[in-house]
Amino acid sequence: QVQLVESGGGLVQAGGSLRLSCEGSGSYLSLTSMGWYRQAPGKQRELVATITRGGNTKYADSVKGRFTISRSNVRNTVTLQMSSLKPEDSAVYYCAAGRCIDCPPGYWGQGTQVTVSS
């Protein structure tokens, strides 16, 4: 059984920074790729960033240069450092895990709200 426990999020002004963290436990293979997705009201859930154990990363174009994803393989934690936040970054952010960087996630966290005020 894979579990993903998120922390971080909250309210920040535009231009500010926030950090999200997620700790995973369970199957080694199921945690090969860990990352973050987000869903804003009325929109589909979308990829934000993912990272593999080997350090390969994938970012949405909208966050490149502003967000940085990192990972600790020892603790199975993934961190998303978000900077230069914009109101359009407001969404529920979900930690996700899967067997490869391009695979649909097989596991999800409970979600954490990020709100960026203008």
Coordinates of N, CA and C in Angstrom, one line a residue:
Q1 N 0.8 -1.2 0.0 CA 0.0 0.0 0.0 C 0.9 1.2 0.0
V2 N 0.7 2.1 -1.0 CA 1.4 3.4 -1.1 C 0.6 4.5 -0.4
Q3 N 1.3 5.2 0.4 CA 0.7 6.4 1.0 C 1.6 7.6 0.8
L4 N 0.9 8.7 0.5 CA 1.6 10.0 0.2 C 1.0 11.1 1.2
V5 N 1.9 11.6 2.0 CA 1.4 12.6 3.0 C 2.1 14.0 2.6
E6 N 1.2 14.9 2.4 CA 1.6 16.3 2.0 C 1.7 17.2 3.1
S7 N 2.5 18.2 3.0 CA 2.6 19.4 3.9 C 3.0 20.6 3.2
G8 N 2.6 21.7 3.7 CA 2.9 23.0 3.1 C 1.6 23.6 2.5
G9 N 1.8 24.6 1.6 CA 0.6 25.2 1.0 C 0.2 26.4 1.9
G10 N -0.9 27.1 1.5 CA -1.4 28.2 2.2 C -1.7 29.4 1.3
L11 N -1.7 30.5 2.0 CA -2.0 31.8 1.3 C -0.7 32.6 1.2
V12 N -0.5 33.2 0.0 CA 0.7 34.0 -0.2 C 0.3 35.1 -1.2
Q13 N 1.0 36.2 -1.1 CA 0.8 37.3 -2.1 C 1.5 37.0 -3.4
A14 N 1.0 37.6 -4.5 CA 1.7 37.4 -5.8 C 3.1 37.9 -5.7
G15 N 4.0 37.1 -6.3 CA 5.4 37.4 -6.2 C 6.1 36.7 -5.1
G16 N 5.4 36.1 -4.2 CA 5.9 35.4 -3.0 C 6.3 34.0 -3.3
S17 N 6.7 33.2 -2.3 CA 7.2 31.9 -2.4 C 6.5 31.0 -1.4
L18 N 6.4 29.7 -1.8 CA 5.8 28.7 -0.9 C 6.6 27.4 -1.2
R19 N 6.6 26.5 -0.2 CA 7.2 25.2 -0.4 C 6.2 24.1 0.0
L20 N 6.1 23.1 -0.9 CA 5.3 21.9 -0.7 C 6.2 20.7 -0.5
S21 N 5.8 19.9 0.5 CA 6.6 18.6 0.7 C 5.6 17.4 0.7
C22 N 6.2 16.3 0.3 CA 5.4 15.1 0.3 C 6.3 13.9 0.7
E23 N 5.8 13.1 1.6 CA 6.6 11.9 2.0 C 5.8 10.7 1.5
G24 N 6.5 9.8 0.8 CA 5.9 8.6 0.3 C 6.3 7.4 1.1
S25 N 5.4 6.4 1.2 CA 5.8 5.1 1.8 C 5.1 4.0 1.0
G26 N 5.8 2.9 1.0 CA 5.2 1.7 0.2 C 6.1 1.2 -0.8
S27 N 5.5 0.7 -1.9 CA 6.2 -0.1 -2.9 C 7.3 0.8 -3.5
Y28 N 8.5 0.2 -3.7 CA 9.7 0.8 -4.3 C 9.4 1.2 -5.7
L29 N 8.8 0.3 -6.5 CA 8.5 0.5 -7.9 C 7.4 1.6 -8.0
S30 N 6.5 1.7 -7.2 CA 5.4 2.6 -7.3 C 5.8 4.1 -7.0
L31 N 7.0 4.2 -6.4 CA 7.5 5.5 -6.0 C 8.7 5.9 -6.9
T32 N 8.8 5.2 -8.1 CA 9.9 5.5 -9.0 C 9.9 7.0 -9.4
S33 N 8.7 7.5 -9.7 CA 8.5 8.9 -10.1 C 7.6 9.5 -9.1
M34 N 8.0 10.7 -8.5 CA 7.1 11.4 -7.6 C 7.0 12.8 -8.1
G35 N 5.9 13.4 -7.8 CA 5.8 14.8 -8.2 C 4.5 15.5 -7.8
W36 N 4.1 16.5 -8.5 CA 3.0 17.3 -8.2 C 2.1 17.7 -9.4
Y37 N 0.8 17.6 -9.1 CA -0.2 18.0 -10.1 C -1.1 19.1 -9.4
R38 N -1.8 19.8 -10.1 CA -2.7 20.8 -9.5 C -4.0 20.9 -10.3
Q39 N -5.1 21.3 -9.5 CA -6.4 21.4 -10.1 C -7.0 22.7 -9.6
A40 N -7.3 23.6 -10.5 CA -8.0 24.8 -10.2 C -9.5 24.6 -10.4
P41 N -10.4 25.4 -9.8 CA -11.8 25.2 -9.9 C -12.2 25.3 -11.4
G42 N -13.0 24.4 -11.9 CA -13.5 24.4 -13.2 C -12.5 23.9 -14.3
K43 N -11.3 23.5 -13.8 CA -10.3 23.1 -14.8 C -9.9 21.7 -14.5
Q44 N -9.2 21.1 -15.5 CA -8.7 19.7 -15.4 C -7.4 19.7 -14.5
R45 N -7.2 18.6 -13.9 CA -6.0 18.4 -13.2 C -4.8 18.4 -14.2
E46 N -3.7 19.1 -13.8 CA -2.6 19.2 -14.7 C -1.3 18.9 -14.0
L47 N -0.3 18.5 -14.8 CA 1.0 18.2 -14.3 C 1.7 19.5 -13.9
V48 N 2.3 19.6 -12.8 CA 3.2 20.7 -12.4 C 4.6 20.3 -12.6
A49 N 5.1 19.3 -11.9 CA 6.5 18.8 -12.0 C 6.6 17.4 -11.5
T50 N 7.5 16.6 -12.1 CA 7.8 15.3 -11.5 C 9.3 15.1 -11.6
I51 N 9.7 14.1 -10.8 CA 11.1 13.8 -10.7 C 11.3 12.3 -10.4
T52 N 12.3 11.7 -11.0 CA 12.6 10.3 -10.8 C 13.7 10.1 -9.8
R53 N 13.9 8.9 -9.4 CA 15.0 8.6 -8.4 C 16.4 9.0 -9.0
G54 N 16.5 8.9 -10.3 CA 17.7 9.3 -11.0 C 17.9 10.8 -11.2
G55 N 16.9 11.6 -10.8 CA 16.9 13.0 -10.9 C 16.4 13.6 -12.2
N56 N 15.8 12.8 -13.1 CA 15.2 13.3 -14.3 C 14.0 14.1 -13.9
T57 N 13.8 15.2 -14.5 CA 12.7 16.1 -14.1 C 11.8 16.4 -15.3
K58 N 10.6 16.8 -15.0 CA 9.6 17.2 -16.1 C 8.8 18.3 -15.5
Y59 N 8.7 19.5 -16.2 CA 8.0 20.6 -15.7 C 6.9 21.0 -16.7
A60 N 5.8 21.6 -16.2 CA 4.9 22.3 -17.1 C 5.5 23.6 -17.5
D61 N 5.2 23.9 -18.8 CA 5.8 25.2 -19.3 C 5.5 26.4 -18.5
S62 N 4.3 26.4 -17.9 CA 3.9 27.5 -17.1 C 4.6 27.8 -15.8
V63 N 5.4 26.8 -15.4 CA 6.1 26.9 -14.1 C 7.6 26.9 -14.3
K64 N 8.1 26.6 -15.5 CA 9.5 26.6 -15.7 C 10.2 27.9 -15.3
G65 N 11.3 27.8 -14.6 CA 12.0 29.0 -14.2 C 11.5 29.6 -12.9
R66 N 10.4 29.1 -12.4 CA 9.8 29.6 -11.2 C 9.7 28.5 -10.1
F67 N 9.4 27.3 -10.5 CA 9.3 26.2 -9.6 C 10.5 25.3 -9.7
T68 N 10.9 24.7 -8.6 CA 11.9 23.7 -8.6 C 11.5 22.5 -7.8
I69 N 11.6 21.3 -8.4 CA 11.3 20.1 -7.7 C 12.6 19.4 -7.3
S70 N 12.6 18.8 -6.1 CA 13.7 18.0 -5.7 C 13.3 16.8 -4.9
R71 N 14.2 15.9 -4.6 CA 13.8 14.7 -4.0 C 14.9 14.1 -3.2
S72 N 14.5 13.4 -2.1 CA 15.4 12.6 -1.3 C 15.0 11.2 -1.4
N73 N 15.9 10.4 -2.0 CA 15.6 9.0 -2.2 C 15.6 8.2 -0.9
V74 N 16.4 8.7 0.0 CA 16.6 8.0 1.3 C 15.3 8.1 2.0
R75 N 14.6 9.2 2.0 CA 13.4 9.4 2.8 C 12.2 9.3 2.0
N76 N 12.3 9.1 0.6 CA 11.2 9.1 -0.3 C 10.3 10.4 -0.1
T77 N 11.0 11.5 -0.1 CA 10.3 12.8 0.0 C 10.5 13.6 -1.3
V78 N 9.5 14.3 -1.7 CA 9.7 15.2 -2.8 C 9.2 16.6 -2.4
T79 N 10.0 17.6 -2.8 CA 9.7 19.0 -2.4 C 9.5 19.8 -3.6
L80 N 8.5 20.7 -3.6 CA 8.3 21.7 -4.7 C 8.5 23.1 -4.1
Q81 N 9.5 23.7 -4.5 CA 9.8 25.1 -4.1 C 9.2 26.0 -5.2
M82 N 8.2 26.8 -4.8 CA 7.5 27.7 -5.7 C 7.9 29.1 -5.5
S83 N 8.3 29.8 -6.5 CA 8.7 31.2 -6.4 C 8.0 32.0 -7.4
S84 N 8.1 33.3 -7.2 CA 7.4 34.3 -8.2 C 6.0 33.8 -8.5
L85 N 5.3 33.5 -7.4 CA 3.9 33.0 -7.6 C 3.0 34.0 -8.2
K86 N 2.0 33.5 -9.0 CA 1.0 34.3 -9.7 C -0.4 33.8 -9.2
P87 N -1.3 34.7 -9.3 CA -2.7 34.3 -9.0 C -3.2 33.1 -9.7
E88 N -2.7 32.9 -10.9 CA -3.1 31.7 -11.7 C -2.5 30.4 -11.3
D89 N -1.6 30.5 -10.3 CA -1.0 29.3 -9.7 C -1.9 28.8 -8.6
S90 N -2.9 29.5 -8.2 CA -3.9 29.1 -7.2 C -4.6 27.8 -7.6
A91 N -4.6 26.8 -6.7 CA -5.2 25.5 -7.0 C -5.0 24.6 -5.8
V92 N -5.6 23.5 -5.9 CA -5.3 22.4 -5.0 C -4.1 21.6 -5.6
Y93 N -3.1 21.4 -4.9 CA -1.9 20.7 -5.3 C -1.9 19.3 -4.8
Y94 N -1.7 18.3 -5.6 CA -1.7 16.9 -5.2 C -0.3 16.3 -5.4
C95 N 0.2 15.7 -4.4 CA 1.4 14.8 -4.6 C 0.9 13.6 -5.3
A96 N 1.8 13.1 -6.2 CA 1.5 11.9 -7.0 C 2.7 11.0 -7.2
A97 N 2.5 9.8 -7.4 CA 3.6 8.8 -7.5 C 3.2 7.8 -8.6
G98 N 4.2 7.3 -9.3 CA 4.0 6.4 -10.3 C 5.3 5.6 -10.7
R99 N 5.2 4.7 -11.7 CA 6.3 3.9 -12.0 C 7.3 4.4 -13.0
C100 N 6.9 5.5 -13.6 CA 7.8 6.2 -14.6 C 7.4 7.6 -14.8
I101 N 8.3 8.4 -15.3 CA 8.1 9.9 -15.3 C 6.9 10.2 -16.3
D102 N 6.7 9.3 -17.3 CA 5.7 9.6 -18.3 C 4.4 8.7 -18.0
C103 N 4.4 8.0 -16.9 CA 3.3 7.1 -16.6 C 2.2 7.9 -15.9
P104 N 1.0 7.6 -16.1 CA -0.1 8.3 -15.3 C 0.2 7.9 -13.8
P105 N 0.0 8.8 -12.9 CA 0.3 8.4 -11.5 C -0.7 7.3 -11.0
G106 N -0.2 6.4 -10.2 CA -1.0 5.4 -9.7 C -1.5 5.7 -8.3
Y107 N -0.9 6.7 -7.7 CA -1.2 7.1 -6.3 C -1.2 8.6 -6.1
W108 N -2.1 9.0 -5.2 CA -2.3 10.4 -5.0 C -2.4 10.7 -3.5
G109 N -1.9 12.0 -3.2 CA -2.1 12.5 -1.9 C -3.5 13.1 -1.7
Q110 N -3.7 13.6 -0.6 CA -5.1 14.2 -0.3 C -5.3 15.6 -0.9
G111 N -4.2 16.2 -1.2 CA -4.3 17.6 -1.8 C -4.1 18.7 -0.7
T112 N -3.5 19.8 -1.2 CA -3.3 20.9 -0.3 C -3.5 22.2 -1.1
Q113 N -4.2 23.1 -0.5 CA -4.6 24.3 -1.1 C -3.5 25.3 -1.2
V114 N -3.3 25.9 -2.4 CA -2.4 27.0 -2.6 C -3.2 28.2 -3.1
T115 N -3.2 29.3 -2.4 CA -3.9 30.5 -2.9 C -2.9 31.7 -3.0
V116 N -2.9 32.3 -4.2 CA -2.0 33.4 -4.4 C -2.9 34.6 -4.7
S117 N -2.8 35.6 -3.8 CA -3.6 36.8 -3.9 C -2.9 37.9 -4.7
S118 N -3.7 38.6 -5.4 CA -3.1 39.7 -6.3 C -3.0 41.0 -5.6

